[in-house]
Short mmCIF file of C-alpha atoms and ligand atoms in Angstrom, two decimals:
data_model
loop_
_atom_site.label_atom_id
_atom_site.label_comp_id
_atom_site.label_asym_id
_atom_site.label_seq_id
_atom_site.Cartn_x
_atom_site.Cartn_y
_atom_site.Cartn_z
CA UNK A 8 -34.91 -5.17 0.77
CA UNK A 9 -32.48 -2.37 0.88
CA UNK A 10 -31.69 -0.23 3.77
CA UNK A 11 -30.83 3.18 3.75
CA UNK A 12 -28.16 5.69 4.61
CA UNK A 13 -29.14 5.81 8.19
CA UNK A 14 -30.63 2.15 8.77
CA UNK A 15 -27.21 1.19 7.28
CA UNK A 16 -25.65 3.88 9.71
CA UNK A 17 -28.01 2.80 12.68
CA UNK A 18 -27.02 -1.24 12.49
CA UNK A 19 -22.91 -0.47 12.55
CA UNK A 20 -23.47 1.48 14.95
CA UNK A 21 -24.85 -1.26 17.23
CA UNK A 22 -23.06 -3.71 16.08
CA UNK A 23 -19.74 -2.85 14.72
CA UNK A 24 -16.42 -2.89 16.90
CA UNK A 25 -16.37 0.63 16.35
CA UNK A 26 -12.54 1.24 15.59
CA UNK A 27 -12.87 3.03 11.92
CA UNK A 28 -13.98 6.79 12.58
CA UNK A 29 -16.53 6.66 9.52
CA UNK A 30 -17.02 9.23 7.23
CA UNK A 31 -21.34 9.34 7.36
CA UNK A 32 -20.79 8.11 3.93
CA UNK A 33 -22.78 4.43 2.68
CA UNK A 34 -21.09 3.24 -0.74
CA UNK A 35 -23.08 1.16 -2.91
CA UNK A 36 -21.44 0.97 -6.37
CA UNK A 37 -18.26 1.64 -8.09
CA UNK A 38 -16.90 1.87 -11.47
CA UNK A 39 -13.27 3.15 -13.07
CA UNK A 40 -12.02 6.26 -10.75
CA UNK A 41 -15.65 6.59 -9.82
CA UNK A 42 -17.80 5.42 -6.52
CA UNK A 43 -21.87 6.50 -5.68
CA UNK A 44 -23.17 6.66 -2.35
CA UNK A 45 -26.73 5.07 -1.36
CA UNK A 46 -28.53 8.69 -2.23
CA UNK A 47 -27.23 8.53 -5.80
CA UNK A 48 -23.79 11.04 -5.50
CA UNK A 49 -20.96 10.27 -7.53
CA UNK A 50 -17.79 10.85 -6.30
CA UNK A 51 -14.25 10.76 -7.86
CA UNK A 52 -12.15 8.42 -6.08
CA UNK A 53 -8.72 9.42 -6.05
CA UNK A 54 -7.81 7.38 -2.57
CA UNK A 55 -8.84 4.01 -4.76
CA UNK A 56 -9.69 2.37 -0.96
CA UNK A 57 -6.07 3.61 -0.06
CA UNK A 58 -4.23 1.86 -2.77
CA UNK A 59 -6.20 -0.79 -3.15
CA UNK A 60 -7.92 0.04 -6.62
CA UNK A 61 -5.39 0.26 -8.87
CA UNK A 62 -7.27 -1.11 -12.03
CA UNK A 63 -10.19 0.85 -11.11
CA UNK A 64 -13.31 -0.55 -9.25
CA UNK A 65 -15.00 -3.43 -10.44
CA UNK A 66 -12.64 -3.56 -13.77
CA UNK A 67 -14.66 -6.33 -16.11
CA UNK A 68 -11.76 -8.36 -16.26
CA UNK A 69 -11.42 -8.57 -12.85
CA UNK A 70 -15.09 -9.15 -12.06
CA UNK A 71 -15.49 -11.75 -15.03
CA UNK A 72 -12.65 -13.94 -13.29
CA UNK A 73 -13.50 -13.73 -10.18
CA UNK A 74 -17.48 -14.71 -11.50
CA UNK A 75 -15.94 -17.48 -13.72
CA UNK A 76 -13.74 -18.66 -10.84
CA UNK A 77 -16.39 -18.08 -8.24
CA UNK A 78 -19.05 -21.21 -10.35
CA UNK A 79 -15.78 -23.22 -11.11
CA UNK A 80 -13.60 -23.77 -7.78
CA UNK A 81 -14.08 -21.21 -5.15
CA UNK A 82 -11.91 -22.60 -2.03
CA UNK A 83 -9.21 -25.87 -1.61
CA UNK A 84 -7.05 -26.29 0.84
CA UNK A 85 -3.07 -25.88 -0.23
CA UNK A 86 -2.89 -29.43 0.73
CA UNK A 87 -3.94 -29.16 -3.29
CA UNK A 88 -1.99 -28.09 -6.25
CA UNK A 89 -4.75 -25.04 -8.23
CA UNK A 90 -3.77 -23.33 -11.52
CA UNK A 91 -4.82 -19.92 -10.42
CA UNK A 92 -2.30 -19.79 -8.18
CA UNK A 93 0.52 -21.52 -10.28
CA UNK A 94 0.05 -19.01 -12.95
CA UNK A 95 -0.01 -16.34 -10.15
CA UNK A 96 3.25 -16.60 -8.90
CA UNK A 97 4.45 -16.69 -12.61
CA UNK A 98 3.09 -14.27 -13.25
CA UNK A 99 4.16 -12.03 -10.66
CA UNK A 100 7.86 -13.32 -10.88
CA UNK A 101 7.02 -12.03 -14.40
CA UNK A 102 7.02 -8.35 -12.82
CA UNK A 103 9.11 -8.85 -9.94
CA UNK A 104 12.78 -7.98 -10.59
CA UNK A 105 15.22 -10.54 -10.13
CA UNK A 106 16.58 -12.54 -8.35
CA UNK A 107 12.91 -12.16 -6.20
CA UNK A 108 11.58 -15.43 -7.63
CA UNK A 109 9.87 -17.34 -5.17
CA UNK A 110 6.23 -16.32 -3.61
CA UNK A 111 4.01 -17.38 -0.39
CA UNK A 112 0.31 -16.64 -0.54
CA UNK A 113 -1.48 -14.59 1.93
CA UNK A 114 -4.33 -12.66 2.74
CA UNK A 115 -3.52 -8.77 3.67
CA UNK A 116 -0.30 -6.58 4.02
CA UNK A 117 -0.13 -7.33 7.60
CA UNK A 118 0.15 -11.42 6.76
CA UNK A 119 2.62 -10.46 4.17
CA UNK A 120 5.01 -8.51 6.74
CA UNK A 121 4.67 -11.50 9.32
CA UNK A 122 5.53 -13.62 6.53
CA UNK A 123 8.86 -11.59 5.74
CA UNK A 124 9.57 -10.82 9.50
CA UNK A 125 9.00 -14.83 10.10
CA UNK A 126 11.55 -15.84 7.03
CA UNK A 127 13.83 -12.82 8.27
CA UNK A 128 14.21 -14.85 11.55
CA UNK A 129 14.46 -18.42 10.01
CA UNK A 130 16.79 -17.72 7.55
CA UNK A 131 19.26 -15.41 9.78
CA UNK A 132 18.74 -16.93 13.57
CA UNK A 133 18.35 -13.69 14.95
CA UNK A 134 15.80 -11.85 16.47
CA UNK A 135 16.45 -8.49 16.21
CA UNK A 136 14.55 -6.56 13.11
CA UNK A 137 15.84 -2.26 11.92
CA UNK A 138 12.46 -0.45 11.34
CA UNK A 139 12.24 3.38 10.13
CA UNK A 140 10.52 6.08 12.87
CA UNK A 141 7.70 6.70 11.15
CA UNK A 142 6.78 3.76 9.53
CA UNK A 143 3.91 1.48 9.16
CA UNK A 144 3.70 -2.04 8.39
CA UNK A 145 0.30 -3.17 9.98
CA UNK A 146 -1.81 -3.84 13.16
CA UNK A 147 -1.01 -7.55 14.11
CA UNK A 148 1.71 -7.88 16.87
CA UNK A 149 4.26 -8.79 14.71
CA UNK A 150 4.16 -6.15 12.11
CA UNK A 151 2.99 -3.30 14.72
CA UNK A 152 6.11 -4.12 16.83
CA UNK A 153 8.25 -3.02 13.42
CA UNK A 154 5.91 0.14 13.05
CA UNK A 155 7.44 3.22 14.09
CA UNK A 156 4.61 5.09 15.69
CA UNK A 157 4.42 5.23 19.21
CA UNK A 158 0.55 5.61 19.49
CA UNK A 159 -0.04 2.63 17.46
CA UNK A 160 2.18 -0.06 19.57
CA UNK A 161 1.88 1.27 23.09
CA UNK A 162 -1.58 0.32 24.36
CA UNK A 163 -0.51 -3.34 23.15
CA UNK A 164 3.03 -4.00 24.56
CA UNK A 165 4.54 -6.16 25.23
CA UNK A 166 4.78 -7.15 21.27
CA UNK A 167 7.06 -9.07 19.18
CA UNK A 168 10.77 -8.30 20.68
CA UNK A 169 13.41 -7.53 18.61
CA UNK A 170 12.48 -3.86 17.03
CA UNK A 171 15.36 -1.36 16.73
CA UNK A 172 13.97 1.82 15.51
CA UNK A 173 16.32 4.69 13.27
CA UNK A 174 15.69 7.87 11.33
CA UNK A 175 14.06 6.97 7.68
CA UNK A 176 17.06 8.60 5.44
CA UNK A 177 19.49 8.71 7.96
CA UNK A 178 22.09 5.80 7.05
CA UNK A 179 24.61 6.70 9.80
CA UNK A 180 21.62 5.88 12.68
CA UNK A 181 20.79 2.86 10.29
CA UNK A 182 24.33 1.38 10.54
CA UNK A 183 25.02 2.18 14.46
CA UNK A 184 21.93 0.45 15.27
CA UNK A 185 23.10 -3.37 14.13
CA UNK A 186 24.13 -5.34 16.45
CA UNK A 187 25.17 -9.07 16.73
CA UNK A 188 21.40 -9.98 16.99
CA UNK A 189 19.88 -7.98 13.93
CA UNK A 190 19.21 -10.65 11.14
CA UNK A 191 17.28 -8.43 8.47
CA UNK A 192 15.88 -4.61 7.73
CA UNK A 193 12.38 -3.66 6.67
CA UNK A 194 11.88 -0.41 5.07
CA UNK A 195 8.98 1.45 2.67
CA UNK A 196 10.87 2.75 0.01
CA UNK A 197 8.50 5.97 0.28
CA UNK A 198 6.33 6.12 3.69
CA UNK A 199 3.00 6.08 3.03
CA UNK A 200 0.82 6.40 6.11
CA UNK A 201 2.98 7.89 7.64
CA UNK A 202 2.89 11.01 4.95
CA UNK A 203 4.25 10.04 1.41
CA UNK A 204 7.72 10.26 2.39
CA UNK A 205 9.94 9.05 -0.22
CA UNK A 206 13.61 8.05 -0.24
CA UNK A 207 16.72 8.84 -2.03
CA UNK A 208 18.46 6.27 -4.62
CA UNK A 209 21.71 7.15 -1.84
CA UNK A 210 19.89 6.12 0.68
CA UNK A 211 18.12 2.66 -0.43
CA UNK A 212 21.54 2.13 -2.39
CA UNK A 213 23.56 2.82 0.80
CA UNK A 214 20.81 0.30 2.98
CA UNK A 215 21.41 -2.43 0.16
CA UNK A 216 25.28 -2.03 0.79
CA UNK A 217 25.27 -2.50 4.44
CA UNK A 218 22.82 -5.16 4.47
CA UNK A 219 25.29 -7.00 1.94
CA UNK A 220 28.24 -5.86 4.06
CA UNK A 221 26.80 -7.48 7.24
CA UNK A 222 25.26 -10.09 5.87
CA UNK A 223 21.59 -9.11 6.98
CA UNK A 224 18.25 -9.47 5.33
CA UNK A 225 16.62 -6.35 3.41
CA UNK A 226 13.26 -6.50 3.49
CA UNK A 227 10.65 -3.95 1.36
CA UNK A 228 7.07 -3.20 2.22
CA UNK A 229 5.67 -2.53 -0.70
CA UNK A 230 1.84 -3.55 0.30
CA UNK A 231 1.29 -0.13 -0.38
CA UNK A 232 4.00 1.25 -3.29
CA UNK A 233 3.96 -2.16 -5.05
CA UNK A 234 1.45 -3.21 -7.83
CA UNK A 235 2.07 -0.38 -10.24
CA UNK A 236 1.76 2.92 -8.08
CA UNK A 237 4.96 4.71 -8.67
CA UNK A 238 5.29 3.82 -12.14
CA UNK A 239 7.05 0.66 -11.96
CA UNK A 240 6.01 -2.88 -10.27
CA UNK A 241 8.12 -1.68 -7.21
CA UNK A 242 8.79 1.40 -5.93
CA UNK A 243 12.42 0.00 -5.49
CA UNK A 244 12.66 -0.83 -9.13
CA UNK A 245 12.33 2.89 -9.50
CA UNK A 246 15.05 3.84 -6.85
CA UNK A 247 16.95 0.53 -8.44
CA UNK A 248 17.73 -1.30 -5.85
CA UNK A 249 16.28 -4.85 -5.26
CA UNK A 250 15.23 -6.61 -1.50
CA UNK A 251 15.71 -9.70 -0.49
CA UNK A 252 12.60 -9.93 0.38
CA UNK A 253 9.62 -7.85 -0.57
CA UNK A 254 5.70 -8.06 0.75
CA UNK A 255 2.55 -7.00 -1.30
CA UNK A 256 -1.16 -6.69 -0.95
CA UNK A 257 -3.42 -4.17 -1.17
CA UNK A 258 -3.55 -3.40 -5.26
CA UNK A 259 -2.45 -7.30 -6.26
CA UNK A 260 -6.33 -8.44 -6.28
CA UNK A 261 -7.27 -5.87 -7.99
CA UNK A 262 -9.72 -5.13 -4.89
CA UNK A 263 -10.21 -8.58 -3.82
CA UNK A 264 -8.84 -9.38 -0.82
CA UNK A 265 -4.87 -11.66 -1.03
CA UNK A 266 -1.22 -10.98 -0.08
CA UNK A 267 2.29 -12.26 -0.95
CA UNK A 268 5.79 -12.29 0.52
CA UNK A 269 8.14 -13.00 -2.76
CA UNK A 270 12.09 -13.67 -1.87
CA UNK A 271 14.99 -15.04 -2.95
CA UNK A 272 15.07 -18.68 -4.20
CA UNK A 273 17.93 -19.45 -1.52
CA UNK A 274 16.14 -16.89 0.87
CA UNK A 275 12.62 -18.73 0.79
CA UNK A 276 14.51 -21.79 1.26
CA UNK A 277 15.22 -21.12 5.15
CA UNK A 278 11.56 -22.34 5.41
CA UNK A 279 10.93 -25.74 5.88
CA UNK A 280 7.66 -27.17 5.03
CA UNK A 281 4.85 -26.16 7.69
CA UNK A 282 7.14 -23.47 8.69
CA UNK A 283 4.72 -21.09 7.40
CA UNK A 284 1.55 -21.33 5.79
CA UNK A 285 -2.43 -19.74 4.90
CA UNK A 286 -5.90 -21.78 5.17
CA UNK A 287 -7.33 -19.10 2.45
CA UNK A 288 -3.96 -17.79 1.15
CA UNK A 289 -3.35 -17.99 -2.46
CA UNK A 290 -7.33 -19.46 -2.81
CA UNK A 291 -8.41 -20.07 -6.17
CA UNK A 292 -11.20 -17.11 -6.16
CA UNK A 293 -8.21 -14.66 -4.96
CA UNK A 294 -5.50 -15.64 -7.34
CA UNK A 295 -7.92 -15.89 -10.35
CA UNK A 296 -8.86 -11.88 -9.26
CA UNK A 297 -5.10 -10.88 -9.26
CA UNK A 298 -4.07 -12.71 -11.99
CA UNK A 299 -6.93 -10.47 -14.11
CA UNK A 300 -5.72 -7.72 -12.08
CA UNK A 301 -2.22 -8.08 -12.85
CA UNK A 302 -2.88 -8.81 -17.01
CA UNK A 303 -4.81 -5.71 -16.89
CA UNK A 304 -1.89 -3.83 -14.85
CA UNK A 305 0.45 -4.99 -18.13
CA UNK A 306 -1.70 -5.19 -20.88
CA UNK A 307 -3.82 -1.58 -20.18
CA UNK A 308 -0.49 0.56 -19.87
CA UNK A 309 -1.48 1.03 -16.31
CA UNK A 310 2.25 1.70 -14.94
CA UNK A 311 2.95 3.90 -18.00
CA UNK A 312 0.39 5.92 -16.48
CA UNK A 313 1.19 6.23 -12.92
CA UNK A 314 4.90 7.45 -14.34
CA UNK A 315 3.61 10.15 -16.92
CA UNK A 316 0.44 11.41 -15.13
CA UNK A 317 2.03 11.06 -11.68
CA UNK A 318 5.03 13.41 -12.98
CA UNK A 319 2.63 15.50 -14.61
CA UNK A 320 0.64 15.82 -11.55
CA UNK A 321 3.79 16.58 -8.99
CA UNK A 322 4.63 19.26 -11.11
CA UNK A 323 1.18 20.58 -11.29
CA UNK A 324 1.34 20.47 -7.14
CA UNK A 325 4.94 22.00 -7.03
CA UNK A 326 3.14 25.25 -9.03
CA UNK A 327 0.41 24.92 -6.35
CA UNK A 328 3.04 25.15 -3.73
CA UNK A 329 4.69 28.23 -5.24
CA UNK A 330 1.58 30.01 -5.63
CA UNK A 331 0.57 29.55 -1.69
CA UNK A 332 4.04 28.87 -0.15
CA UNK A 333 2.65 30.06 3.11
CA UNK A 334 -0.12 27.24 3.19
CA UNK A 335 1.75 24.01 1.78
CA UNK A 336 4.75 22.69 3.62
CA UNK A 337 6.05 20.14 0.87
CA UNK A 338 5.23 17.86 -1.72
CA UNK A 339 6.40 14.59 -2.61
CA UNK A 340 5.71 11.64 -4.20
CA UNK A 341 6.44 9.25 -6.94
CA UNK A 342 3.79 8.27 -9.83
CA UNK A 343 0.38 8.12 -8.43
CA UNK A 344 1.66 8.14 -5.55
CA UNK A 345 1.24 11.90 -3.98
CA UNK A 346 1.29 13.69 -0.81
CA UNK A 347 1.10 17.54 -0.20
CA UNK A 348 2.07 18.57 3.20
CA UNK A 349 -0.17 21.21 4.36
CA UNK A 350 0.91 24.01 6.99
CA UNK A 351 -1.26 23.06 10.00
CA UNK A 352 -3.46 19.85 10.81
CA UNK A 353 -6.40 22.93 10.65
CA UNK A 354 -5.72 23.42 7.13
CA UNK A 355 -4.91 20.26 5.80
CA UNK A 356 -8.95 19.34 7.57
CA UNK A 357 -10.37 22.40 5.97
CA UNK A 358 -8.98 20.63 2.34
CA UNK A 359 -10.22 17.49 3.19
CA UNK A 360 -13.63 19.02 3.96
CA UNK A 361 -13.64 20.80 0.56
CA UNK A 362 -13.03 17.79 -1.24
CA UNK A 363 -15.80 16.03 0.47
CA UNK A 364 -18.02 18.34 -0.13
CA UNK A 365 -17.09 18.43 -3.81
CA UNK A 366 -17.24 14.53 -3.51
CA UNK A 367 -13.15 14.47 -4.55
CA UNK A 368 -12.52 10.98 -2.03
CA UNK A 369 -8.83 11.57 -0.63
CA UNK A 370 -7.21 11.31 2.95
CA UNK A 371 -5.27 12.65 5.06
CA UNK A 372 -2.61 11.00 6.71
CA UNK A 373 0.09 12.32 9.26
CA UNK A 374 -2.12 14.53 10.75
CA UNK A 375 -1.84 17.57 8.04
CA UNK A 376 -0.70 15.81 4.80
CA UNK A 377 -3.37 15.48 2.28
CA UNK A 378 -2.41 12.22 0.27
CA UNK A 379 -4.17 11.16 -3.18
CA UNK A 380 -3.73 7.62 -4.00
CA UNK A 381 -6.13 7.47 -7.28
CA UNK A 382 -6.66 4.51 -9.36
CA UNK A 383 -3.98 4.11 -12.26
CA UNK A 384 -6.35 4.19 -14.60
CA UNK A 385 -7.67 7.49 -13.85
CA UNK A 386 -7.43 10.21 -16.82
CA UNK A 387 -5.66 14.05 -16.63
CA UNK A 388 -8.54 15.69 -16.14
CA UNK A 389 -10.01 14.12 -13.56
CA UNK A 390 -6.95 14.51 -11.72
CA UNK A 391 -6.40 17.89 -12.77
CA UNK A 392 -10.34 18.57 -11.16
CA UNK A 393 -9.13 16.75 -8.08
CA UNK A 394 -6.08 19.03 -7.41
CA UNK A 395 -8.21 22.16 -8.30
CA UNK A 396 -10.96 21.42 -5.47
CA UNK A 397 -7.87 21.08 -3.32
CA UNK A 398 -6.17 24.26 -4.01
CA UNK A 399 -9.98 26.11 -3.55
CA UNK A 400 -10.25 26.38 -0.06
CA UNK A 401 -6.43 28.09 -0.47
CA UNK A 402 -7.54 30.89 -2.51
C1 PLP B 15 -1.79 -0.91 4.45
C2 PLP B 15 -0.40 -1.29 4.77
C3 PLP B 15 -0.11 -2.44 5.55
C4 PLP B 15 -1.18 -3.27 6.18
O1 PLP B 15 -2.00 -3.90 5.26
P1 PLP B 15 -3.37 -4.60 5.73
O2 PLP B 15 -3.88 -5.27 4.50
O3 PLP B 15 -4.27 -3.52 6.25
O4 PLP B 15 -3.02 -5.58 6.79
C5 PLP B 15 1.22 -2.78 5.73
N1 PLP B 15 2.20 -2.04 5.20
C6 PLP B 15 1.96 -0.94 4.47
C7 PLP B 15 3.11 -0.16 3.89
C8 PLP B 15 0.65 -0.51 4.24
O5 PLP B 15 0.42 0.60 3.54
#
């Protein structure tokens, strides 16, 4: 009893809450770098469900856990101790640098920034939280009130108080803006919805030294950079400098849903028990997904990837650039992690068109960037076909 494309289309319609602006797209199967639609059309995913699909879709390693999991132990309460999630958190201390050794479960990248706002205010007494213009950290009240985009936070103020909001980059506006009642700092160490903007090692290194000066807590998002995309675990391993606290979700379940706030043993340790804590976060079915998604991160050279092909691929987009200088603004970006600022909003639509058309799956964020976000798995020349259908409609 299978629907189709516009019985599928017909039902969200009525039913849905209507907030996504769908693409009239129904997805029915995926595989590697590639997806198919419900009339049989293959696409080449190189948005990976916005940095979500980092080993691919439906990876066998990642589906045989989760099926293996799924007939063994599929939800306990953490009144419970489970082994998935014991040899989650090693393993992910594994990757994260140190001294980041201690990790709370959750469910999405929002949880994981309430989780790190939440330990920000526990462990420092203070209310008051330094977010980047710009930025984006998620949709619940907390997280939205540290996102630096007016259009997202005003139709629900009042939020969370405490926001102070400063120039990403700008480390002069950063250190005027602290105050007796700023406890902590959450950054991106590169921007993503809000356009692939990346940082400087200055910059980050210049954040860390403040936040040690003043004794205040440095938080990364890295829901987004995290989990192999710019080459390393972290994006801030790459820029080498190291949070205090750091949150993470969409890549870590390899496409199953989970989140985590990781921090510093005597960080973490500012929450008491049932200061914080998750019904489904850290379940077994979720942690036995990321642990096979995180083994397959390691043991497939997945990170090796993102560094050579991503630097392969900037360099590829920096020639695009200089053959249409007119057209494309910028480009930036850090392993698979790529943006390519397009001259008008106009344009950057008529690329994302093209692609669609050519069934290349990317997005485009901040209004005219085009931003590619493909699995870390995926091979040159699928890239290298991906960046061509974007240059076309330049020619
Ligand atoms: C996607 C994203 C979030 C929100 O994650 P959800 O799982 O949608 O709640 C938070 N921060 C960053 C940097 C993101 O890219």
């Amino acid at each position: 009893m299978t629907l189709n494309k516009s019985e599928v289309i017909a039902l969200d319609s009525q039913y849905h809450a209507g907030v996504y602006g769908r693409l009239k797209i129904c997805l029915v199967k995926g595989d590697g770098c590639r997806v198919w639609d419900s009339e049989g059309n293959e696409y080449l995913d190189c948005l990976a469900g916005i940095a979500v699909n980092n080993v691919g879709h439906c990876h066998p390693k990642v589906t045989e856990a989760i099926c293996r999991q799924a007939r063994t132990l599929m939800h306990c309460s953490n009144l419970y101790y489970i082994e998935p999630q014991a040899r989650l958190a090693e393993k992910l201390v594994s990757l994260l640098p140190r001294p980041i050794e201690r990790i709370f479960f959750c469910n999405s990248g929002t949880e994981s920034v309430e989780a790190a706002m939440k330990l920000i205010r526990r462990a420092s007494g203070k209310p008051g939280i330094i977010a980047a213009h710009n930025s984006f950290h998620g949709r619940t009240f907390g997280s939205l009130a540290v996102t630096g985009q007016e259009k997202y936070r005003k139709p629900f103020e009042p939020l969370v108080p405490g926001a102070r909001f400063v120039p990403f980059g700008d480390i002069d506006s950063l250190t005027s803006a602290i105050d007796e009642e700023v406890g902590g700092i959450i950054l991106e160490p590169i921007q993503g919805e809000g356009g692939i903007r990346t940082s400087t090692e200055d910059y980050l290194r210049a954040v860390r030294e403040v936040c040690d000066d003043k004794g205040l807590y440095l938080a990364f998002d890295e829901v987004q950079t995290g989990m192999g995309r710019t080459g390393n675990f972290l994006a801030c391993q790459s820029y080498g400098v190291i949070p205090d606290i750091v949150s993470m979700a969409k890549g870590l379940g390899g496409g199953f849903p989970i989140g985590a706030m990781a921090a510093r043993s005597d960080v973490m340790a500012a929450f008491h028990p049932s200061d914080h804590a998750s019904t489904f976060g850290g379940n077994p079915l979720a942690c036995a997904a990321a642990l096979a998604a995180l083994n397959v991160l390691t043991e497939e050279g997945l990170m090796e990837n993102a560094r050579t092909l991503g630097a392969w691929a900037l360099d590829q987009i920096r020639e695009m650039q200089r053959r249409h200088p007119d057209l494309i603004e910028d480009v930036r970006g850090r392993g698979l992690m790529l943006g390519i600022e397009m001259a008008s909003e106009d344009l950057a639509k008529k690329v994302f068109d093209h692609c669609m058309k050519e069934r290349i799956l990317v997005n485009r964020t901040a209004g005219k960037v085009i931003r590619l976000v493909p699995p870390l798995l995926i091979e040159r020349q699928d890239l290298a076909k991906a960046l061509h259908v974007v240059e076309e409609p330049l020619n």
